Short mmCIF file of C-alpha atoms and ligand atoms in Angstrom, two decimals:
data_model
loop_
_atom_site.label_atom_id
_atom_site.label_comp_id
_atom_site.label_asym_id
_atom_site.label_seq_id
_atom_site.Cartn_x
_atom_site.Cartn_y
_atom_site.Cartn_z
CA MET A 11 -110.62 85.27 77.73
CA ARG A 12 -107.52 87.45 77.88
CA VAL A 13 -106.16 89.26 74.86
CA ILE A 14 -102.39 89.67 75.23
CA LYS A 15 -100.05 91.52 72.89
CA GLN A 16 -96.79 91.69 74.81
CA ILE A 17 -94.46 88.68 74.90
CA SER A 18 -93.36 89.20 78.54
CA LYS A 19 -96.98 89.55 79.70
CA LEU A 20 -97.87 86.33 77.96
CA GLN A 21 -94.91 84.51 79.46
CA LEU A 22 -95.77 85.69 83.00
CA ASN A 23 -99.33 84.56 82.55
CA LEU A 24 -98.18 81.15 81.28
CA LEU A 25 -95.75 80.78 84.15
CA ASN A 26 -98.63 81.11 86.58
CA GLN A 27 -100.72 78.61 84.67
CA LYS A 28 -97.89 76.08 84.45
CA LYS A 29 -97.21 76.50 88.19
CA ILE A 30 -100.70 75.27 88.99
CA GLY A 31 -100.21 72.25 86.74
CA LYS A 32 -101.96 73.44 83.61
CA LYS A 33 -100.81 72.17 80.23
CA VAL A 34 -100.64 74.61 77.34
CA HIS A 35 -102.34 73.98 74.00
CA LEU A 36 -101.50 76.35 71.15
CA ILE A 37 -103.44 76.96 67.94
CA PRO A 38 -101.44 79.24 65.59
CA THR A 39 -103.50 81.12 63.00
CA MET A 40 -103.39 84.12 60.69
CA GLY A 41 -106.91 85.17 61.66
CA ALA A 42 -109.98 85.72 59.47
CA LEU A 43 -111.25 82.75 61.41
CA HIS A 44 -113.76 80.25 60.05
CA ASP A 45 -115.13 76.87 61.13
CA GLY A 46 -111.86 75.18 60.08
CA HIS A 47 -109.94 77.19 62.68
CA ILE A 48 -112.69 76.69 65.24
CA SER A 49 -112.52 72.92 64.80
CA LEU A 50 -108.83 73.14 65.83
CA VAL A 51 -109.85 75.21 68.85
CA LYS A 52 -112.41 72.56 69.80
CA SER A 53 -109.88 69.73 69.35
CA ALA A 54 -107.48 71.54 71.68
CA LYS A 55 -110.00 71.56 74.53
CA ALA A 56 -108.87 69.54 77.54
CA LYS A 57 -109.70 69.69 81.23
CA LYS A 58 -106.16 70.30 82.41
CA ALA A 59 -105.02 72.56 79.60
CA ILE A 60 -105.40 76.19 78.73
CA ARG A 61 -105.91 77.11 75.09
CA ILE A 62 -104.01 79.89 73.38
CA VAL A 63 -104.92 81.03 69.90
CA SER A 64 -102.33 83.20 68.22
CA ILE A 65 -103.38 85.53 65.42
CA PHE A 66 -100.57 86.93 63.34
CA VAL A 67 -100.31 87.51 59.60
CA ASN A 68 -96.69 86.53 59.21
CA PRO A 69 -94.98 88.72 56.57
CA ASP A 70 -92.09 86.25 56.25
CA GLN A 71 -94.25 83.65 54.56
CA PHE A 72 -95.40 85.97 51.76
CA SER A 73 -93.25 86.94 48.80
CA PRO A 74 -93.40 90.58 47.58
CA ASN A 75 -95.85 89.75 44.77
CA GLU A 76 -98.27 87.87 47.03
CA ASP A 77 -101.37 88.88 48.98
CA LEU A 78 -99.88 90.10 52.30
CA ASN A 79 -101.40 93.57 51.97
CA LYS A 80 -104.88 92.35 51.17
CA TYR A 81 -104.92 89.31 53.48
CA PRO A 82 -108.35 89.45 55.19
CA SER A 83 -108.44 90.77 58.75
CA THR A 84 -111.61 90.34 60.82
CA ILE A 85 -110.24 90.74 64.31
CA LYS A 86 -113.50 91.80 66.04
CA HIS A 87 -115.33 88.85 64.56
CA ASP A 88 -112.40 86.53 65.44
CA LEU A 89 -112.39 87.60 69.09
CA LYS A 90 -116.14 87.10 69.29
CA LEU A 91 -115.83 83.54 67.94
CA LEU A 92 -112.97 82.70 70.30
CA LYS A 93 -114.80 84.11 73.30
CA LYS A 94 -117.75 81.90 72.44
CA GLU A 95 -115.39 78.90 72.43
CA ARG A 96 -114.11 79.93 75.86
CA VAL A 97 -110.52 80.18 74.71
CA ASP A 98 -108.23 81.24 77.59
CA ILE A 99 -105.76 83.50 75.80
CA VAL A 100 -105.63 85.19 72.41
CA PHE A 101 -102.07 86.19 71.58
CA LEU A 102 -101.89 89.10 69.14
CA PRO A 103 -98.15 89.65 68.84
CA ASN A 104 -96.90 93.10 68.05
CA LYS A 105 -95.29 93.09 64.59
CA ASP A 106 -92.07 94.81 65.67
CA GLU A 107 -91.65 92.85 68.88
CA ILE A 108 -92.05 89.49 67.15
CA LYS A 109 -89.74 90.60 64.33
CA LYS A 110 -87.03 91.52 66.83
CA TYR A 111 -87.42 88.32 68.83
CA LYS A 112 -84.18 86.42 68.34
CA ILE A 113 -83.98 82.71 67.64
CA LYS A 114 -80.76 81.45 69.21
CA TYR A 115 -80.08 78.50 66.93
CA LYS A 116 -80.12 77.59 63.27
CA ILE A 117 -83.43 76.39 61.89
CA PRO A 118 -82.74 73.20 59.90
CA ASN A 119 -83.59 72.71 56.24
CA LEU A 120 -85.96 69.82 55.64
CA SER A 121 -86.14 67.81 52.43
CA ILE A 122 -89.97 67.81 52.42
CA GLU A 123 -89.91 71.61 52.17
CA ASN A 124 -88.70 71.51 48.60
CA LYS A 125 -91.70 69.72 47.14
CA LEU A 126 -95.23 70.89 46.22
CA CYS A 127 -95.83 74.36 47.76
CA GLY A 128 -92.10 74.71 48.49
CA LYS A 129 -91.34 74.63 44.75
CA THR A 130 -93.58 77.51 43.73
CA ARG A 131 -93.38 79.42 47.02
CA PRO A 132 -89.74 78.95 48.14
CA HIS A 133 -90.08 81.65 50.84
CA PHE A 134 -93.15 79.99 52.38
CA PHE A 135 -91.82 77.17 54.57
CA PRO A 136 -88.76 79.10 55.79
CA GLY A 137 -91.24 81.82 56.87
CA VAL A 138 -93.57 79.31 58.52
CA LYS A 139 -90.68 77.58 60.34
CA LYS A 140 -89.42 80.92 61.63
CA ILE A 141 -92.73 82.10 63.10
CA VAL A 142 -93.61 78.68 64.53
CA THR A 143 -90.15 78.44 66.12
CA LYS A 144 -90.64 81.87 67.69
CA LEU A 145 -94.12 80.99 68.96
CA PHE A 146 -92.90 77.65 70.35
CA ASP A 147 -89.88 79.31 72.01
CA ILE A 148 -92.09 81.96 73.62
CA ILE A 149 -94.99 79.71 74.64
CA GLU A 150 -93.42 76.24 74.99
CA PRO A 151 -96.74 74.53 74.32
CA ASP A 152 -97.33 70.93 75.35
CA LYS A 153 -99.43 70.43 72.24
CA SER A 154 -99.99 72.46 69.09
CA PHE A 155 -102.82 71.93 66.61
CA PHE A 156 -102.59 72.10 62.82
CA GLY A 157 -105.05 71.43 60.01
CA GLU A 158 -104.77 68.56 57.57
CA LYS A 159 -105.91 71.13 54.98
CA ASP A 160 -102.28 72.35 54.93
CA TYR A 161 -100.88 68.83 55.07
CA GLN A 162 -97.35 69.68 53.92
CA GLN A 163 -97.17 72.45 56.53
CA TYR A 164 -98.24 69.95 59.22
CA LEU A 165 -95.45 67.56 58.10
CA VAL A 166 -92.86 70.36 58.01
CA ILE A 167 -93.71 71.42 61.57
CA LYS A 168 -93.76 67.84 62.84
CA GLU A 169 -90.37 67.20 61.24
CA LEU A 170 -89.01 70.50 62.55
CA CYS A 171 -89.99 69.58 66.12
CA LYS A 172 -88.37 66.17 65.76
CA LYS A 173 -85.11 67.66 64.45
CA MET A 174 -85.09 70.34 67.17
CA LYS A 175 -85.89 67.72 69.83
CA ARG A 176 -88.90 69.68 71.02
CA LYS A 177 -91.37 68.12 73.41
CA THR A 178 -94.40 69.79 71.81
CA VAL A 179 -96.80 67.22 70.39
CA ILE A 180 -98.11 68.19 66.95
CA VAL A 181 -101.75 67.25 66.53
CA LYS A 182 -103.29 66.90 63.08
CA CYS A 183 -106.96 67.94 62.72
CA ARG A 184 -109.24 66.96 59.85
CA THR A 185 -110.18 69.37 57.06
CA ILE A 186 -113.49 71.19 57.44
CA ARG A 187 -115.40 71.77 54.18
CA ASP A 188 -118.53 73.62 53.12
CA GLN A 189 -121.68 71.74 51.98
CA LYS A 190 -120.24 71.47 48.46
CA GLY A 191 -116.92 70.06 49.66
CA LEU A 192 -114.80 73.20 49.29
CA ALA A 193 -112.17 73.27 52.05
CA LEU A 194 -112.73 76.35 54.19
CA SER A 195 -109.94 78.88 53.85
CA SER A 196 -109.50 82.55 54.71
CA ARG A 197 -108.51 83.02 51.06
CA ASN A 198 -112.00 81.88 49.94
CA ASN A 199 -112.98 85.44 50.94
CA TYR A 200 -111.28 86.64 47.74
CA LEU A 201 -113.57 84.59 45.48
CA ASN A 202 -116.62 86.11 43.81
CA GLU A 203 -119.76 83.98 43.38
CA LYS A 204 -118.70 82.56 40.02
CA GLU A 205 -115.20 81.76 41.27
CA LYS A 206 -116.55 80.14 44.41
CA LYS A 207 -118.71 77.82 42.29
CA MET A 208 -115.59 76.89 40.30
CA ALA A 209 -113.69 76.19 43.50
CA GLN A 210 -116.50 73.97 44.74
CA LYS A 211 -116.42 72.07 41.45
CA ILE A 212 -112.79 71.02 42.06
CA ASN A 213 -113.86 68.80 44.90
CA GLN A 214 -116.48 67.10 42.75
CA LEU A 215 -114.05 66.50 39.87
CA VAL A 216 -111.22 65.22 42.07
CA LYS A 217 -113.56 62.84 43.89
CA GLN A 218 -114.62 61.23 40.60
CA PHE A 219 -111.00 60.24 39.97
CA LEU A 220 -110.11 58.98 43.46
CA PRO A 221 -111.31 55.39 42.85
CA PHE A 222 -109.07 55.25 39.74
CA PHE A 223 -106.06 56.53 41.69
CA ARG A 224 -106.82 54.05 44.46
CA LYS A 225 -106.67 51.11 42.03
CA ASN A 226 -103.76 52.17 39.82
CA LEU A 227 -100.09 52.80 40.41
CA LYS A 228 -99.58 54.35 36.97
CA VAL A 229 -101.71 57.46 37.16
CA GLY A 230 -100.27 59.66 34.40
CA THR A 231 -103.30 59.39 32.11
CA GLY A 232 -105.68 59.86 35.02
CA THR A 233 -104.00 63.03 36.23
CA GLN A 234 -103.92 64.38 32.67
CA MET A 235 -107.65 63.75 32.29
CA LEU A 236 -108.40 65.37 35.64
CA LYS A 237 -106.28 68.40 34.72
CA LYS A 238 -108.18 68.69 31.42
CA ASP A 239 -111.50 68.60 33.31
CA LEU A 240 -110.31 71.25 35.73
CA TYR A 241 -109.26 73.59 32.92
CA LYS A 242 -112.56 72.93 31.14
CA HIS A 243 -114.39 74.14 34.25
CA GLY A 244 -112.51 77.42 34.26
CA ILE A 245 -109.57 76.80 36.61
CA ASP A 246 -106.95 79.31 35.44
CA SER A 247 -103.81 77.39 36.31
CA ILE A 248 -102.75 74.25 38.12
CA ASP A 249 -99.64 74.67 40.17
CA TYR A 250 -99.46 70.97 41.02
CA LEU A 251 -101.60 67.86 40.99
CA LYS A 252 -99.58 65.05 42.53
CA ILE A 253 -99.95 61.81 44.37
CA PHE A 254 -97.50 61.15 47.17
CA THR A 255 -97.41 58.95 50.23
CA GLU A 256 -98.38 60.58 53.51
CA GLN A 257 -94.66 61.17 54.11
CA LEU A 258 -94.41 62.94 50.72
CA THR A 259 -92.37 60.13 49.19
CA THR A 260 -93.02 58.34 45.89
CA ARG A 261 -95.80 55.79 46.02
CA LYS A 262 -94.40 52.29 45.46
CA LYS A 263 -97.25 49.95 46.33
CA LEU A 264 -101.01 50.17 45.86
CA ASN A 265 -101.61 49.90 49.58
CA ASP A 266 -99.15 52.69 50.53
CA LYS A 267 -101.07 55.37 52.42
CA CYS A 268 -101.33 58.15 49.86
CA ARG A 269 -102.87 61.52 49.22
CA LEU A 270 -103.64 63.57 46.16
CA PHE A 271 -102.23 67.08 46.56
CA ILE A 272 -103.55 69.94 44.51
CA ALA A 273 -102.85 73.66 44.18
CA VAL A 274 -104.73 75.80 41.67
CA LYS A 275 -105.32 79.39 40.80
CA ILE A 276 -108.77 80.81 40.23
CA GLY A 277 -108.29 84.36 39.02
CA SER A 278 -105.49 85.57 41.26
CA THR A 279 -106.52 83.39 44.22
CA ARG A 280 -104.34 80.38 45.00
CA LEU A 281 -106.12 77.48 46.67
CA ILE A 282 -104.64 74.25 48.01
CA ASP A 283 -106.24 71.02 49.14
CA ASN A 284 -105.46 67.34 49.57
CA TYR A 285 -107.46 64.11 49.58
CA LYS A 286 -106.81 60.71 51.09
CA ILE A 287 -106.62 58.05 48.40
P1 AMP B 301 -104.22 79.87 58.66
O1 AMP B 301 -104.92 80.88 59.49
O2 AMP B 301 -104.76 79.73 57.28
O3 AMP B 301 -102.72 79.98 58.73
O4 AMP B 301 -104.56 78.47 59.34
C1 AMP B 301 -104.32 78.22 60.69
C2 AMP B 301 -104.53 76.77 60.97
O5 AMP B 301 -105.87 76.40 60.64
C3 AMP B 301 -103.61 75.86 60.15
O6 AMP B 301 -103.16 74.80 60.96
C4 AMP B 301 -104.52 75.37 59.05
O7 AMP B 301 -104.15 74.13 58.53
C5 AMP B 301 -105.85 75.26 59.79
N1 AMP B 301 -106.97 75.30 58.85
C6 AMP B 301 -107.21 76.22 57.89
N2 AMP B 301 -108.30 75.88 57.18
C7 AMP B 301 -108.76 74.72 57.70
C8 AMP B 301 -109.85 73.85 57.39
N3 AMP B 301 -110.68 74.11 56.40
N4 AMP B 301 -110.01 72.73 58.13
C9 AMP B 301 -109.16 72.44 59.14
N5 AMP B 301 -108.11 73.22 59.48
C10 AMP B 301 -107.90 74.34 58.77
#
């Protein structure tokens, strides 16, 4: 496993790999790796491909009042995990070099950016699009792997690639959860024991309502009841609790493929998740 920080070094290395017919599979992350990230790394394994994991806490996707400065960093542990998975390259971009890296074209606005997380965190998707565009420009991956856990982000990146006519295939990987159903997230590190129990409870409560949402188009009362239950169990605030189709459009028919999207705050920790209906 090679750990590379410099863009030109990475590009030279990739050139050599591509010359001998290797495909390139990229897994972008912000580090503090857990089994969710590792499942992406495993999905990206292929005989004729090398795997690159990038670790970069992207300042552009945090607003000034968010958790950039306390975002967990466990680089030694991360490298150990990735070595165990036999990852080929870990790209640890230098903050200044990546900041200076120029994108030569305009990044398009996408309508799906303005919903859900885009409403409360308007800086988030522009920041994500910028870093992913830079990584894709530098690496030109054949495939890139993203978690269903951040479903809207997956859609944004897929849409971005389509609009930019990129050849990179965006692969969606299923959400990995703990034994109690809590979706693994680097931000779970912020939760104390009591808060973690609350977070685990969300899964249980949401699941009770899924059959109702499956069978009903009018879900207003159901979502109100679920919200009430969530507050009763100590959730501090609910940013959104919405049902949309898998393209983030309004559900019209009962058999439209849909998901329930949820974002909550427990203490000062913001958690997001989504469930197939
Ligand atoms: P992050 O480091 O949080 O930016 O996440 C990097 C990638 O890992 C993103 O594509 C996430 O969607 C994915 N990811 C994070 N948590 C999970 C999880 N619990 N299960 C599957 N993928 C995940």
